[in-house]
JSON list of C-alpha atoms in Angstrom, two decimals:
[
{"chain": "O", "resi": 84, "resn": "MET", "atom": "CA", "xyz": [-20.56, 24.86, 59.56]},
{"chain": "O", "resi": 85, "resn": "GLU", "atom": "CA", "xyz": [-21.63, 21.33, 60.47]},
{"chain": "O", "resi": 86, "resn": "ARG", "atom": "CA", "xyz": [-18.10, 20.48, 61.59]},
{"chain": "O", "resi": 87, "resn": "ALA", "atom": "CA", "xyz": [-18.06, 23.52, 63.86]},
{"chain": "O", "resi": 88, "resn": "ARG", "atom": "CA", "xyz": [-21.52, 22.66, 65.19]},
{"chain": "O", "resi": 89, "resn": "SER", "atom": "CA", "xyz": [-20.46, 19.10, 66.03]},
{"chain": "O", "resi": 90, "resn": "GLU", "atom": "CA", "xyz": [-17.25, 20.31, 67.65]},
{"chain": "O", "resi": 91, "resn": "PHE", "atom": "CA", "xyz": [-19.13, 22.95, 69.65]},
{"chain": "O", "resi": 92, "resn": "HIS", "atom": "CA", "xyz": [-21.49, 20.32, 71.06]},
{"chain": "O", "resi": 93, "resn": "ARG", "atom": "CA", "xyz": [-18.60, 17.98, 71.84]},
{"chain": "O", "resi": 94, "resn": "LEU", "atom": "CA", "xyz": [-16.85, 20.77, 73.73]},
{"chain": "O", "resi": 95, "resn": "LEU", "atom": "CA", "xyz": [-19.99, 21.63, 75.70]},
{"chain": "O", "resi": 96, "resn": "GLU", "atom": "CA", "xyz": [-20.83, 18.01, 76.49]},
{"chain": "O", "resi": 97, "resn": "THR", "atom": "CA", "xyz": [-17.36, 17.09, 77.72]},
{"chain": "O", "resi": 98, "resn": "ALA", "atom": "CA", "xyz": [-16.61, 20.27, 79.70]},
{"chain": "O", "resi": 99, "resn": "SER", "atom": "CA", "xyz": [-17.07, 20.26, 83.45]},
{"chain": "O", "resi": 100, "resn": "ALA", "atom": "CA", "xyz": [-18.09, 23.36, 85.39]},
{"chain": "O", "resi": 101, "resn": "ASP", "atom": "CA", "xyz": [-14.43, 23.78, 86.36]},
{"chain": "O", "resi": 102, "resn": "ASP", "atom": "CA", "xyz": [-13.38, 23.52, 82.71]},
{"chain": "O", "resi": 103, "resn": "LEU", "atom": "CA", "xyz": [-15.88, 26.20, 81.70]},
{"chain": "O", "resi": 104, "resn": "ALA", "atom": "CA", "xyz": [-14.65, 28.53, 84.45]},
{"chain": "O", "resi": 105, "resn": "ARG", "atom": "CA", "xyz": [-10.97, 28.10, 83.49]},
{"chain": "O", "resi": 106, "resn": "PRO", "atom": "CA", "xyz": [-9.22, 31.06, 81.81]},
{"chain": "O", "resi": 107, "resn": "THR", "atom": "CA", "xyz": [-8.54, 30.79, 78.09]},
{"chain": "O", "resi": 108, "resn": "ARG", "atom": "CA", "xyz": [-5.27, 31.16, 76.25]},
{"chain": "O", "resi": 109, "resn": "GLY", "atom": "CA", "xyz": [-4.66, 34.71, 75.03]},
{"chain": "O", "resi": 110, "resn": "THR", "atom": "CA", "xyz": [-7.98, 36.30, 76.04]},
{"chain": "O", "resi": 111, "resn": "ARG", "atom": "CA", "xyz": [-9.52, 37.76, 79.18]},
{"chain": "O", "resi": 112, "resn": "TRP", "atom": "CA", "xyz": [-12.47, 35.38, 78.93]},
{"chain": "O", "resi": 113, "resn": "THR", "atom": "CA", "xyz": [-13.22, 32.08, 80.58]},
{"chain": "O", "resi": 114, "resn": "ASN", "atom": "CA", "xyz": [-13.81, 29.04, 78.39]},
{"chain": "O", "resi": 115, "resn": "GLU", "atom": "CA", "xyz": [-17.57, 29.47, 78.80]},
{"chain": "O", "resi": 116, "resn": "GLN", "atom": "CA", "xyz": [-17.41, 33.13, 77.76]},
{"chain": "O", "resi": 117, "resn": "LEU", "atom": "CA", "xyz": [-15.24, 32.31, 74.77]},
{"chain": "O", "resi": 118, "resn": "LEU", "atom": "CA", "xyz": [-17.62, 29.53, 73.71]},
{"chain": "O", "resi": 119, "resn": "TRP", "atom": "CA", "xyz": [-20.45, 32.06, 73.76]},
{"chain": "O", "resi": 120, "resn": "HIS", "atom": "CA", "xyz": [-18.32, 34.47, 71.71]},
{"chain": "O", "resi": 121, "resn": "MET", "atom": "CA", "xyz": [-17.75, 31.65, 69.19]},
{"chain": "O", "resi": 122, "resn": "LEU", "atom": "CA", "xyz": [-21.51, 31.17, 68.99]},
{"chain": "O", "resi": 123, "resn": "PHE", "atom": "CA", "xyz": [-21.93, 34.93, 68.53]},
{"chain": "O", "resi": 124, "resn": "GLY", "atom": "CA", "xyz": [-19.74, 34.69, 65.42]},
{"chain": "O", "resi": 125, "resn": "PHE", "atom": "CA", "xyz": [-22.50, 32.59, 63.86]},
{"chain": "O", "resi": 126, "resn": "ILE", "atom": "CA", "xyz": [-25.30, 34.79, 65.16]},
{"chain": "O", "resi": 127, "resn": "VAL", "atom": "CA", "xyz": [-23.76, 38.04, 63.89]},
{"chain": "O", "resi": 128, "resn": "VAL", "atom": "CA", "xyz": [-23.49, 36.64, 60.38]},
{"chain": "O", "resi": 129, "resn": "ARG", "atom": "CA", "xyz": [-27.27, 36.80, 60.06]},
{"chain": "O", "resi": 130, "resn": "ALA", "atom": "CA", "xyz": [-27.07, 40.60, 60.48]},
{"chain": "O", "resi": 131, "resn": "LEU", "atom": "CA", "xyz": [-24.09, 40.79, 58.13]},
{"chain": "O", "resi": 132, "resn": "LEU", "atom": "CA", "xyz": [-26.06, 38.93, 55.46]},
{"chain": "O", "resi": 133, "resn": "VAL", "atom": "CA", "xyz": [-28.78, 41.58, 55.59]},
{"chain": "O", "resi": 134, "resn": "LEU", "atom": "CA", "xyz": [-26.18, 44.31, 55.23]},
{"chain": "O", "resi": 135, "resn": "VAL", "atom": "CA", "xyz": [-24.46, 42.62, 52.30]},
{"chain": "O", "resi": 136, "resn": "ARG", "atom": "CA", "xyz": [-27.77, 42.16, 50.52]},
{"chain": "O", "resi": 137, "resn": "LEU", "atom": "CA", "xyz": [-28.58, 45.83, 51.04]},
{"chain": "O", "resi": 138, "resn": "PHE", "atom": "CA", "xyz": [-25.20, 47.43, 50.37]},
{"chain": "O", "resi": 139, "resn": "GLY", "atom": "CA", "xyz": [-24.43, 44.95, 47.59]},
{"chain": "O", "resi": 140, "resn": "ARG", "atom": "CA", "xyz": [-27.18, 46.62, 45.56]},
{"chain": "O", "resi": 141, "resn": "LEU", "atom": "CA", "xyz": [-25.95, 50.16, 46.24]},
{"chain": "O", "resi": 142, "resn": "PRO", "atom": "CA", "xyz": [-22.97, 51.93, 44.66]},
{"chain": "O", "resi": 143, "resn": "ARG", "atom": "CA", "xyz": [-19.69, 50.78, 46.24]},
{"chain": "O", "resi": 144, "resn": "GLY", "atom": "CA", "xyz": [-19.12, 54.24, 47.66]},
{"chain": "O", "resi": 145, "resn": "ALA", "atom": "CA", "xyz": [-22.10, 53.84, 49.99]},
{"chain": "O", "resi": 146, "resn": "GLY", "atom": "CA", "xyz": [-20.71, 50.63, 51.44]},
{"chain": "O", "resi": 147, "resn": "ARG", "atom": "CA", "xyz": [-17.23, 52.11, 51.72]},
{"chain": "O", "resi": 148, "resn": "ALA", "atom": "CA", "xyz": [-18.59, 55.12, 53.65]},
{"chain": "O", "resi": 149, "resn": "PHE", "atom": "CA", "xyz": [-20.63, 52.82, 55.93]},
{"chain": "O", "resi": 150, "resn": "ALA", "atom": "CA", "xyz": [-17.53, 50.70, 56.63]},
{"chain": "O", "resi": 151, "resn": "ARG", "atom": "CA", "xyz": [-15.57, 53.85, 57.54]},
{"chain": "O", "resi": 152, "resn": "VAL", "atom": "CA", "xyz": [-18.29, 54.91, 59.99]},
{"chain": "O", "resi": 153, "resn": "LEU", "atom": "CA", "xyz": [-18.20, 51.45, 61.58]},
{"chain": "O", "resi": 154, "resn": "ASP", "atom": "CA", "xyz": [-14.40, 51.52, 61.76]},
{"chain": "O", "resi": 155, "resn": "ALA", "atom": "CA", "xyz": [-14.66, 54.86, 63.57]},
{"chain": "O", "resi": 156, "resn": "ALA", "atom": "CA", "xyz": [-16.85, 53.10, 66.16]},
{"chain": "O", "resi": 157, "resn": "THR", "atom": "CA", "xyz": [-14.27, 50.40, 66.89]},
{"chain": "O", "resi": 158, "resn": "VAL", "atom": "CA", "xyz": [-13.75, 51.39, 70.54]},
{"chain": "O", "resi": 159, "resn": "PRO", "atom": "CA", "xyz": [-17.42, 51.01, 71.56]},
{"chain": "O", "resi": 160, "resn": "PHE", "atom": "CA", "xyz": [-17.66, 47.86, 69.41]},
{"chain": "O", "resi": 161, "resn": "ASP", "atom": "CA", "xyz": [-14.66, 46.36, 71.21]},
{"chain": "O", "resi": 162, "resn": "LEU", "atom": "CA", "xyz": [-16.21, 47.15, 74.58]},
{"chain": "O", "resi": 163, "resn": "VAL", "atom": "CA", "xyz": [-19.52, 45.48, 73.69]},
{"chain": "O", "resi": 164, "resn": "ASN", "atom": "CA", "xyz": [-17.64, 42.59, 72.10]},
{"chain": "O", "resi": 165, "resn": "ARG", "atom": "CA", "xyz": [-15.59, 42.13, 75.29]},
{"chain": "O", "resi": 166, "resn": "LEU", "atom": "CA", "xyz": [-18.42, 42.49, 77.83]},
{"chain": "O", "resi": 167, "resn": "GLY", "atom": "CA", "xyz": [-21.20, 40.76, 75.86]},
{"chain": "O", "resi": 168, "resn": "PRO", "atom": "CA", "xyz": [-20.02, 37.21, 76.59]},
{"chain": "O", "resi": 169, "resn": "CYS", "atom": "CA", "xyz": [-19.46, 38.09, 80.27]},
{"chain": "O", "resi": 170, "resn": "GLY", "atom": "CA", "xyz": [-23.14, 38.95, 80.64]},
{"chain": "O", "resi": 171, "resn": "ALA", "atom": "CA", "xyz": [-24.49, 36.37, 78.23]},
{"chain": "O", "resi": 172, "resn": "VAL", "atom": "CA", "xyz": [-23.12, 33.38, 80.14]},
{"chain": "O", "resi": 173, "resn": "LYS", "atom": "CA", "xyz": [-24.87, 34.60, 83.29]},
{"chain": "O", "resi": 174, "resn": "VAL", "atom": "CA", "xyz": [-28.21, 34.49, 81.44]},
{"chain": "O", "resi": 175, "resn": "ILE", "atom": "CA", "xyz": [-27.70, 31.62, 79.00]},
{"chain": "O", "resi": 176, "resn": "GLY", "atom": "CA", "xyz": [-26.25, 28.36, 80.32]},
{"chain": "O", "resi": 177, "resn": "PRO", "atom": "CA", "xyz": [-24.26, 25.83, 78.31]},
{"chain": "O", "resi": 178, "resn": "ARG", "atom": "CA", "xyz": [-27.34, 23.77, 77.35]},
{"chain": "O", "resi": 179, "resn": "ARG", "atom": "CA", "xyz": [-29.14, 26.78, 75.90]},
{"chain": "O", "resi": 180, "resn": "THR", "atom": "CA", "xyz": [-25.91, 27.91, 74.22]},
{"chain": "O", "resi": 181, "resn": "GLY", "atom": "CA", "xyz": [-25.81, 24.61, 72.33]},
{"chain": "O", "resi": 182, "resn": "ALA", "atom": "CA", "xyz": [-29.43, 25.00, 71.21]},
{"chain": "O", "resi": 183, "resn": "GLN", "atom": "CA", "xyz": [-28.72, 28.55, 70.04]},
{"chain": "O", "resi": 184, "resn": "PHE", "atom": "CA", "xyz": [-25.74, 27.29, 68.05]},
{"chain": "O", "resi": 185, "resn": "ASP", "atom": "CA", "xyz": [-28.01, 24.75, 66.34]},
{"chain": "O", "resi": 186, "resn": "ARG", "atom": "CA", "xyz": [-30.56, 27.45, 65.46]},
{"chain": "O", "resi": 187, "resn": "ALA", "atom": "CA", "xyz": [-27.89, 29.80, 64.12]},
{"chain": "O", "resi": 188, "resn": "VAL", "atom": "CA", "xyz": [-26.34, 27.13, 61.90]},
{"chain": "O", "resi": 189, "resn": "ALA", "atom": "CA", "xyz": [-29.75, 25.96, 60.65]},
{"chain": "O", "resi": 190, "resn": "ALA", "atom": "CA", "xyz": [-30.68, 29.54, 59.71]},
{"chain": "O", "resi": 191, "resn": "LEU", "atom": "CA", "xyz": [-27.38, 30.00, 57.86]},
{"chain": "O", "resi": 192, "resn": "HIS", "atom": "CA", "xyz": [-27.93, 26.72, 55.98]},
{"chain": "O", "resi": 193, "resn": "ARG", "atom": "CA", "xyz": [-31.41, 27.84, 54.93]},
{"chain": "O", "resi": 194, "resn": "GLY", "atom": "CA", "xyz": [-30.07, 31.14, 53.62]},
{"chain": "O", "resi": 195, "resn": "LEU", "atom": "CA", "xyz": [-27.16, 29.53, 51.84]},
{"chain": "O", "resi": 196, "resn": "ASP", "atom": "CA", "xyz": [-29.47, 26.98, 50.21]},
{"chain": "O", "resi": 197, "resn": "ARG", "atom": "CA", "xyz": [-31.65, 29.82, 48.83]},
{"chain": "O", "resi": 198, "resn": "ALA", "atom": "CA", "xyz": [-28.73, 31.96, 47.60]},
{"chain": "O", "resi": 199, "resn": "SER", "atom": "CA", "xyz": [-28.07, 32.11, 43.87]},
{"chain": "O", "resi": 200, "resn": "ASP", "atom": "CA", "xyz": [-24.60, 32.37, 42.36]},
{"chain": "O", "resi": 201, "resn": "ALA", "atom": "CA", "xyz": [-25.31, 36.05, 41.68]},
{"chain": "O", "resi": 202, "resn": "ASP", "atom": "CA", "xyz": [-26.26, 36.55, 45.34]},
{"chain": "O", "resi": 203, "resn": "LEU", "atom": "CA", "xyz": [-23.07, 34.85, 46.52]},
{"chain": "O", "resi": 204, "resn": "ALA", "atom": "CA", "xyz": [-20.96, 37.10, 44.27]},
{"chain": "O", "resi": 205, "resn": "ARG", "atom": "CA", "xyz": [-22.56, 40.32, 45.59]},
{"chain": "O", "resi": 206, "resn": "GLY", "atom": "CA", "xyz": [-20.52, 42.07, 48.28]},
{"chain": "O", "resi": 207, "resn": "MET", "atom": "CA", "xyz": [-19.74, 45.16, 50.29]},
{"chain": "O", "resi": 208, "resn": "HIS", "atom": "CA", "xyz": [-16.96, 46.88, 52.21]},
{"chain": "O", "resi": 209, "resn": "TYR", "atom": "CA", "xyz": [-16.43, 45.93, 55.86]},
{"chain": "O", "resi": 210, "resn": "PRO", "atom": "CA", "xyz": [-14.91, 47.59, 58.92]},
{"chain": "O", "resi": 211, "resn": "VAL", "atom": "CA", "xyz": [-11.49, 45.91, 58.85]},
{"chain": "O", "resi": 212, "resn": "ARG", "atom": "CA", "xyz": [-10.61, 47.11, 62.37]},
{"chain": "O", "resi": 213, "resn": "TRP", "atom": "CA", "xyz": [-13.46, 45.10, 63.91]},
{"chain": "O", "resi": 214, "resn": "ASP", "atom": "CA", "xyz": [-12.23, 41.61, 63.21]},
{"chain": "O", "resi": 215, "resn": "PRO", "atom": "CA", "xyz": [-9.06, 40.08, 61.74]},
{"chain": "O", "resi": 216, "resn": "PHE", "atom": "CA", "xyz": [-11.20, 37.99, 59.37]},
{"chain": "O", "resi": 217, "resn": "PHE", "atom": "CA", "xyz": [-13.01, 40.98, 57.87]},
{"chain": "O", "resi": 218, "resn": "LYS", "atom": "CA", "xyz": [-11.51, 42.00, 54.56]},
{"chain": "O", "resi": 219, "resn": "ASP", "atom": "CA", "xyz": [-12.00, 45.42, 53.02]},
{"chain": "O", "resi": 220, "resn": "TYR", "atom": "CA", "xyz": [-14.47, 43.92, 50.56]},
{"chain": "O", "resi": 221, "resn": "MET", "atom": "CA", "xyz": [-16.33, 40.68, 51.19]},
{"chain": "O", "resi": 222, "resn": "THR", "atom": "CA", "xyz": [-18.84, 38.82, 49.06]},
{"chain": "O", "resi": 223, "resn": "LEU", "atom": "CA", "xyz": [-21.85, 37.02, 50.46]},
{"chain": "O", "resi": 224, "resn": "ALA", "atom": "CA", "xyz": [-19.89, 33.78, 49.99]},
{"chain": "O", "resi": 225, "resn": "ASP", "atom": "CA", "xyz": [-17.06, 35.27, 52.13]},
{"chain": "O", "resi": 226, "resn": "VAL", "atom": "CA", "xyz": [-19.57, 36.17, 54.84]},
{"chain": "O", "resi": 227, "resn": "TYR", "atom": "CA", "xyz": [-20.88, 32.61, 54.92]},
{"chain": "O", "resi": 228, "resn": "ARG", "atom": "CA", "xyz": [-17.27, 31.38, 55.40]},
{"chain": "O", "resi": 229, "resn": "TYR", "atom": "CA", "xyz": [-16.55, 33.89, 58.17]},
{"chain": "O", "resi": 230, "resn": "PRO", "atom": "CA", "xyz": [-18.10, 32.11, 61.21]},
{"chain": "O", "resi": 231, "resn": "THR", "atom": "CA", "xyz": [-16.07, 28.93, 60.77]},
{"chain": "O", "resi": 232, "resn": "LEU", "atom": "CA", "xyz": [-12.83, 30.92, 60.39]},
{"chain": "O", "resi": 233, "resn": "HIS", "atom": "CA", "xyz": [-13.74, 32.80, 63.57]},
{"chain": "O", "resi": 234, "resn": "PHE", "atom": "CA", "xyz": [-14.67, 29.54, 65.32]},
{"chain": "O", "resi": 235, "resn": "ASP", "atom": "CA", "xyz": [-11.41, 27.77, 64.37]},
{"chain": "O", "resi": 236, "resn": "PHE", "atom": "CA", "xyz": [-9.30, 30.73, 65.48]},
{"chain": "O", "resi": 237, "resn": "HIS", "atom": "CA", "xyz": [-10.92, 30.86, 68.91]},
{"chain": "O", "resi": 238, "resn": "ARG", "atom": "CA", "xyz": [-11.02, 27.06, 69.27]},
{"chain": "O", "resi": 239, "resn": "ARG", "atom": "CA", "xyz": [-7.23, 27.17, 69.66]},
{"chain": "O", "resi": 240, "resn": "GLN", "atom": "CA", "xyz": [-7.63, 29.55, 72.61]},
{"chain": "O", "resi": 241, "resn": "LEU", "atom": "CA", "xyz": [-9.87, 27.24, 74.63]},
{"chain": "O", "resi": 242, "resn": "THR", "atom": "CA", "xyz": [-8.31, 25.30, 77.50]},
{"chain": "O", "resi": 243, "resn": "LEU", "atom": "CA", "xyz": [-11.01, 22.65, 77.79]},
{"chain": "O", "resi": 244, "resn": "ASP", "atom": "CA", "xyz": [-8.89, 19.63, 76.95]},
{"chain": "O", "resi": 245, "resn": "GLY", "atom": "CA", "xyz": [-6.94, 19.62, 80.20]},
{"chain": "O", "resi": 246, "resn": "GLU", "atom": "CA", "xyz": [-4.43, 22.11, 78.79]},
{"chain": "O", "resi": 247, "resn": "GLU", "atom": "CA", "xyz": [-3.01, 24.73, 81.08]},
{"chain": "O", "resi": 248, "resn": "ARG", "atom": "CA", "xyz": [-3.26, 28.39, 80.17]},
{"chain": "O", "resi": 249, "resn": "ILE", "atom": "CA", "xyz": [-0.01, 29.67, 78.69]}
]
């Protein structure tokens, strides 16, 4: 998480306004919108941690049913996921985005530091249609690994280093 945080700040600090407005590789977002989406991957984990702690204590069937309901809502999720960064960058500038990234990572570190081995082994079923990094069943440890996988995947789509969009 610290590597991603450092990289995120480096990207923000070295990007010009033109860089941030440039289209990304393989998405319909600009670099600034994709950076916000990368931040959102860290923010959403806080909600996922609550769910895993709840559903991890229930019978697996409850989590499986919940995951199926979420999978059924993939279309509205995709719409919110697509439009969220478009609106967020109009409200939250790059400087505030960096501060939010710091807060999200700090909160995840605090939770991870408090988690026992038993907590980290607890898990639940996830809506696999929502994200390529969601597995059918994920432990709390898997959820803590998720935001950096998401970050690294989208990092390759940014065109901030003078690269042209392909």
